[in-house]
Amino acid sequence: MTMTVATADVRDRADYSLGVDDAERARLLAQCALHRAEAETLLDRIGLDAGDHVLDLGCGPLGVLDLFAERVGPAGHVVGLDREARYLAIARQELDARGFTGVELMVSDATGTALDPASFDLVHERLVLNNVPQPDAVLAEMVRLARPGGHVAVQDVDWLTWTCLPEHPDWDRLRAAAAAVWSGDVHIGRRLPALLRAAGLVDVELVPHMRVFRPGEPYHRLLVRFVALHRERILAGRAMTAAQLDGAVAGLEAHLADPATVTLYATFFQAWGRRPE
Ligand SMILES: C[S@@+](CC[C@H](N)C(=O)[O-])C[C@H]1O[C@@H](n2cnc3c(N)ncnc32)[C@H](O)[C@@H]1O
């Protein structure tokens, strides 16, 4: 199936703040591998059947589209939606490489899709809600798209636990600087059950996950990457001068390179509920 471009202007609206460069593409694909086992468990809990219709909202360069396609099989219908056409082009390559050629890919904003109401057995997002200024609008659209009795599932983070051990003042400075310029709520994880219920879902479940990273592992330096991506915004906010920012990054890099330093990742929450019949 070919890629559908739903609206010409989606890229003009507030961009995904982490960008769409090759490094971000590689990070997002690595992130799919990182969260694969948890996603499998989530789908086991919800129970997808062959022939189901499923949607991954904000799928990026793969999301969970391969897991969906594997589970619903050729009789099912898998749709991936993202506001970035470039990510969907990568998703097409990734899916082709895995032999999943029937997935439909659509450029659209998640807050207002042209998809038919009540048309999916499962509507899913991962790591989109923490990036958007109006998570309730995305959830409202997800609920609109789920059939009565169907599921809405979200997987998102809460920076509550995101720290390094031993603790370090440059971590605290840079984490605060990144959080201050983030495009969404870095603590959305804890709000997920309430947001799902407010959106009209029932039988809401919540499962948290924790992880530790060590030097050499990809997400050990994630905060440094986020700070680099947001450098201009941080400096524009005038909370730090360029010299202070560079000093903090150098201090943190040295600390993270110490073999005795580990990082605790943000708590990764999975929450899901059912649209009433
Ligand atoms: C951190 S990435 C997560 C990608 C994928 N869900 C995954 O877990 O691998 C966030 C994705 O959300 C997309 N996104 C952000 N805001 C969006 C919006 N309003 N509508 C559609 N997609 C959006 C971005 O383009 C990006 O692909």
XYZ file of N, CA and C in Angstrom, residues 82-197:
348
model
N 2.110 9.443 11.390
C 3.076 10.361 11.990
C 2.988 11.688 11.247
N 3.390 12.746 11.913
C 3.366 14.049 11.231
C 4.587 14.236 10.335
N 5.609 13.380 10.491
C 6.849 13.535 9.729
C 6.907 12.525 8.586
N 6.749 13.028 7.355
C 6.781 12.145 6.180
C 8.115 11.414 6.083
N 9.185 12.076 6.517
C 10.500 11.443 6.391
C 10.599 10.190 7.262
N 9.984 10.237 8.439
C 9.998 9.040 9.286
C 9.201 7.909 8.645
N 8.096 8.276 7.995
C 7.268 7.238 7.384
C 7.990 6.584 6.206
N 8.810 7.360 5.501
C 9.592 6.766 4.409
C 10.557 5.726 4.976
N 11.129 6.029 6.140
C 12.029 5.056 6.784
C 11.222 3.844 7.265
N 10.043 4.113 7.813
C 9.187 3.010 8.282
C 8.877 2.065 7.123
N 8.609 2.633 5.949
C 8.316 1.779 4.789
C 9.510 0.860 4.505
N 10.730 1.421 4.540
C 11.927 0.591 4.288
C 12.075 -0.488 5.355
N 11.896 -0.099 6.607
C 12.062 -1.057 7.711
C 11.033 -2.192 7.601
N 9.801 -1.834 7.235
C 8.748 -2.851 7.129
C 8.992 -3.754 5.924
N 9.396 -3.153 4.804
C 9.709 -3.956 3.610
C 10.804 -4.967 3.934
N 11.820 -4.497 4.654
C 12.956 -5.366 4.978
C 12.514 -6.560 5.825
N 11.423 -6.382 6.569
C 10.918 -7.474 7.417
C 9.804 -8.260 6.719
N 9.472 -7.856 5.494
C 8.449 -8.584 4.733
C 7.017 -8.172 5.059
N 6.835 -7.050 5.750
C 5.485 -6.580 6.084
C 5.093 -5.494 5.086
N 4.510 -5.903 3.981
C 4.266 -4.944 2.894
C 2.855 -4.356 2.914
N 1.986 -4.861 3.774
C 0.588 -4.408 3.729
C 0.258 -3.283 4.692
N 1.258 -2.726 5.367
C 0.977 -1.690 6.370
C 0.682 -0.359 5.670
N -0.368 0.313 6.124
C -0.729 1.619 5.558
C -0.041 2.713 6.377
N 0.588 3.652 5.701
C 1.286 4.736 6.398
C 0.662 6.068 6.005
N 0.468 6.929 6.985
C -0.299 8.153 6.760
C 0.356 9.341 7.453
N 0.567 10.422 6.712
C 1.062 11.660 7.321
C -0.130 12.429 7.867
N -0.095 12.711 9.161
C -1.202 13.466 9.759
C -0.785 13.929 11.146
N -1.463 14.929 11.636
C -1.293 15.308 13.028
C -2.170 14.391 13.879
N -1.611 13.950 15.006
C -2.328 12.983 15.854
C -3.553 13.583 16.531
N -3.637 14.900 16.582
C -4.796 15.499 17.268
C -6.035 15.546 16.382
N -5.866 15.294 15.075
C -7.037 15.334 14.197
C -6.740 14.574 12.926
N -7.094 13.301 12.908
C -6.810 12.480 11.728
C -8.072 12.429 10.860
N -7.886 12.010 9.626
C -9.046 11.866 8.736
C -9.588 10.429 8.788
N -9.126 9.659 9.763
C -9.554 8.249 9.835
C -10.989 8.146 10.354
N -11.660 7.068 9.964
C -13.057 6.883 10.372
C -13.154 6.613 11.872
N -14.195 7.137 12.515
C -14.384 6.857 13.943
C -14.646 5.372 14.183
N -14.309 4.907 15.376
C -14.646 3.544 15.834
C -14.174 2.475 14.852
N -12.987 2.679 14.261
C -12.571 1.752 13.199
C -11.407 0.836 13.602
N -10.929 0.914 14.869
C -9.768 0.100 15.260
C -10.056 -0.707 16.526
N -9.509 -1.922 16.553
C -9.583 -2.754 17.764
C -8.604 -2.265 18.814
N -7.487 -1.702 18.344
C -6.478 -1.151 19.264
C -5.867 0.106 18.646
N -5.849 1.179 19.442
C -5.159 2.415 19.055
C -4.044 2.616 20.072
N -2.807 2.792 19.586
C -1.629 2.790 20.454
C -0.750 4.009 20.183
N -0.092 4.490 21.220
C 1.009 5.458 21.037
C 2.134 5.088 21.982
N 3.367 5.393 21.553
C 4.521 5.243 22.450
C 5.389 6.488 22.335
N 5.622 7.142 23.463
C 6.553 8.266 23.569
C 6.174 9.449 22.684
N 4.891 9.581 22.443
C 4.386 10.765 21.726
C 3.828 11.772 22.734
N 3.042 11.291 23.685
C 2.328 12.202 24.585
C 3.267 13.129 25.343
N 4.464 12.651 25.715
C 5.369 13.523 26.468
C 5.947 14.637 25.597
N 5.776 14.527 24.292
C 6.334 15.525 23.367
C 5.322 16.565 22.905
N 4.041 16.367 23.222
C 3.041 17.263 22.633
C 2.448 18.191 23.703
N 2.106 19.423 23.307
C 1.541 20.352 24.286
C 0.124 19.998 24.712
N -0.610 19.223 23.910
C -1.999 18.900 24.261
C -2.219 17.385 24.254
N -1.699 16.676 25.252
C -1.860 15.221 25.272
C -3.320 14.796 25.330
N -4.164 15.605 25.995
C -5.586 15.229 26.082
C -6.248 15.254 24.705
N -5.780 16.129 23.814
C -6.351 16.175 22.460
C -5.949 14.924 21.680
N -4.722 14.456 21.875
C -4.281 13.213 21.204
C -5.091 12.036 21.748
N -5.269 11.995 23.072
C -6.035 10.888 23.660
C -7.487 10.900 23.200
N -8.060 12.090 23.081
C -9.451 12.177 22.612
C -9.562 11.592 21.204
N -8.561 11.876 20.374
C -8.578 11.333 19.011
C -8.399 9.809 19.043
N -7.542 9.324 19.947
C -7.338 7.873 20.057
C -8.654 7.186 20.450
N -9.345 7.771 21.401
C -10.609 7.165 21.851
C -11.642 7.223 20.727
N -11.659 8.312 19.991
C -12.615 8.431 18.869
C -12.389 7.318 17.845
N -11.130 6.931 17.672
C -10.805 5.963 16.626
C -10.999 4.505 17.074
N -11.038 4.275 18.394
C -11.219 2.902 18.894
C -12.696 2.513 18.796
N -12.930 1.264 18.434
C -14.324 0.803 18.375
C -14.842 0.604 19.798
N -16.157 0.668 20.015
C -16.691 0.345 21.340
C -16.223 -1.058 21.753
N -15.650 -1.162 22.948
C -15.094 -2.441 23.397
C -13.630 -2.610 23.005
N -13.141 -1.751 22.123
C -11.736 -1.813 21.695
C -10.821 -1.137 22.715
N -9.493 -1.273 22.504
C -8.516 -0.771 23.473
C -7.771 0.469 22.979
N -7.388 1.291 23.950
C -6.440 2.393 23.726
C -5.270 2.122 24.656
N -4.044 2.105 24.109
C -2.860 1.804 24.928
C -1.815 2.886 24.725
N -1.181 3.293 25.831
C -0.147 4.336 25.759
C 1.086 3.854 26.513
N 2.248 4.218 25.980
C 3.510 3.891 26.648
C 4.305 5.186 26.688
N 4.541 5.694 27.892
C 5.227 6.980 27.958
C 6.024 7.111 29.253
N 6.879 8.129 29.285
C 7.846 8.229 30.379
C 7.446 9.249 31.441
N 8.116 9.128 32.584
C 8.063 10.138 33.638
C 9.511 10.313 34.100
N 10.016 11.537 34.018
C 11.422 11.773 34.367
C 11.702 11.644 35.868
N 10.683 11.358 36.648
C 10.794 11.187 38.096
C 12.075 10.472 38.511
N 12.352 9.347 37.884
C 13.475 8.505 38.314
C 14.748 8.746 37.504
N 14.714 9.683 36.559
C 15.852 9.820 35.637
C 17.001 10.542 36.337
N 18.029 9.792 36.699
C 19.155 10.368 37.433
C 20.410 9.563 37.155
N 21.527 10.067 37.656
C 22.754 9.270 37.584
C 23.191 8.949 39.001
N 23.883 7.839 39.135
C 24.397 7.401 40.441
C 25.871 7.086 40.306
N 26.756 7.685 41.080
C 26.456 8.691 42.083
C 25.841 9.945 41.452
N 25.050 10.654 42.267
C 24.437 11.886 41.756
C 25.522 12.921 41.453
N 25.168 13.907 40.614
C 26.164 14.900 40.195
C 25.448 16.216 39.926
N 25.990 17.340 40.387
C 25.290 18.631 40.198
C 25.110 19.002 38.725
N 26.035 18.588 37.856
C 25.870 18.939 36.439
C 24.700 18.164 35.823
N 24.445 16.941 36.305
C 23.244 16.225 35.853
C 22.004 17.044 36.214
N 21.934 17.482 37.472
C 20.745 18.219 37.929
C 20.548 19.500 37.120
N 21.650 20.226 36.872
C 21.553 21.472 36.090
C 21.030 21.195 34.684
N 21.605 20.199 34.027
C 21.257 19.936 32.625
C 19.869 19.312 32.499
N 19.507 18.465 33.433
C 18.168 17.864 33.407
C 17.125 18.962 33.573
N 17.376 19.899 34.499
C 16.429 21.006 34.701
C 16.358 21.880 33.450
N 17.503 22.110 32.813
C 17.527 22.961 31.607
C 16.750 22.289 30.475
N 16.928 20.978 30.310
C 16.215 20.261 29.237
C 14.711 20.224 29.528
N 14.353 19.971 30.785
C 12.920 19.902 31.141
C 12.234 21.243 30.893
N 12.970 22.345 31.155
C 12.367 23.683 31.025
C 12.010 24.021 29.580
N 12.696 23.414 28.623
C 12.416 23.754 27.214
C 11.694 22.623 26.484
N 11.316 21.570 27.206
C 10.660 20.415 26.572
C 9.306 20.844 26.014
N 8.904 20.258 24.908
C 7.649 20.690 24.255
C 6.400 20.130 24.927
N 6.554 19.140 25.795
C 5.397 18.560 26.485
C 5.697 18.422 27.968
N 5.042 17.439 28.605
C 5.164 17.232 30.052
C 6.092 16.050 30.307
N 7.255 16.332 30.894
C 8.219 15.249 31.137
C 7.771 14.348 32.307
N 6.715 14.723 32.971
C 6.162 13.885 34.050
C 4.809 13.298 33.662
N 4.567 13.146 32.371
C 3.241 12.691 31.952
C 2.952 11.256 32.410
N 4.010 10.462 32.611
C 3.809 9.057 32.977
C 2.845 8.886 34.132
N 3.039 9.655 35.197
C 2.201 9.504 36.396
C 0.752 9.926 36.138
N 0.531 10.708 35.082
C -0.824 11.220 34.806
C -1.617 10.293 33.889
N -0.968 9.257 33.366
C -1.620 8.476 32.311
C -2.946 7.839 32.740
N -3.014 7.168 33.897
C -4.305 6.553 34.251
C -5.423 7.586 34.341
N -5.137 8.746 34.958
C -6.182 9.779 35.087
C -6.570 10.318 33.712
N -5.577 10.484 32.847
C -5.887 10.994 31.501
C -6.744 9.995 30.717
N -6.436 8.705 30.864
C -7.217 7.686 30.151
C -8.658 7.670 30.660
N -8.811 7.755 31.981
C -10.180 7.746 32.534
C -10.929 9.003 32.102
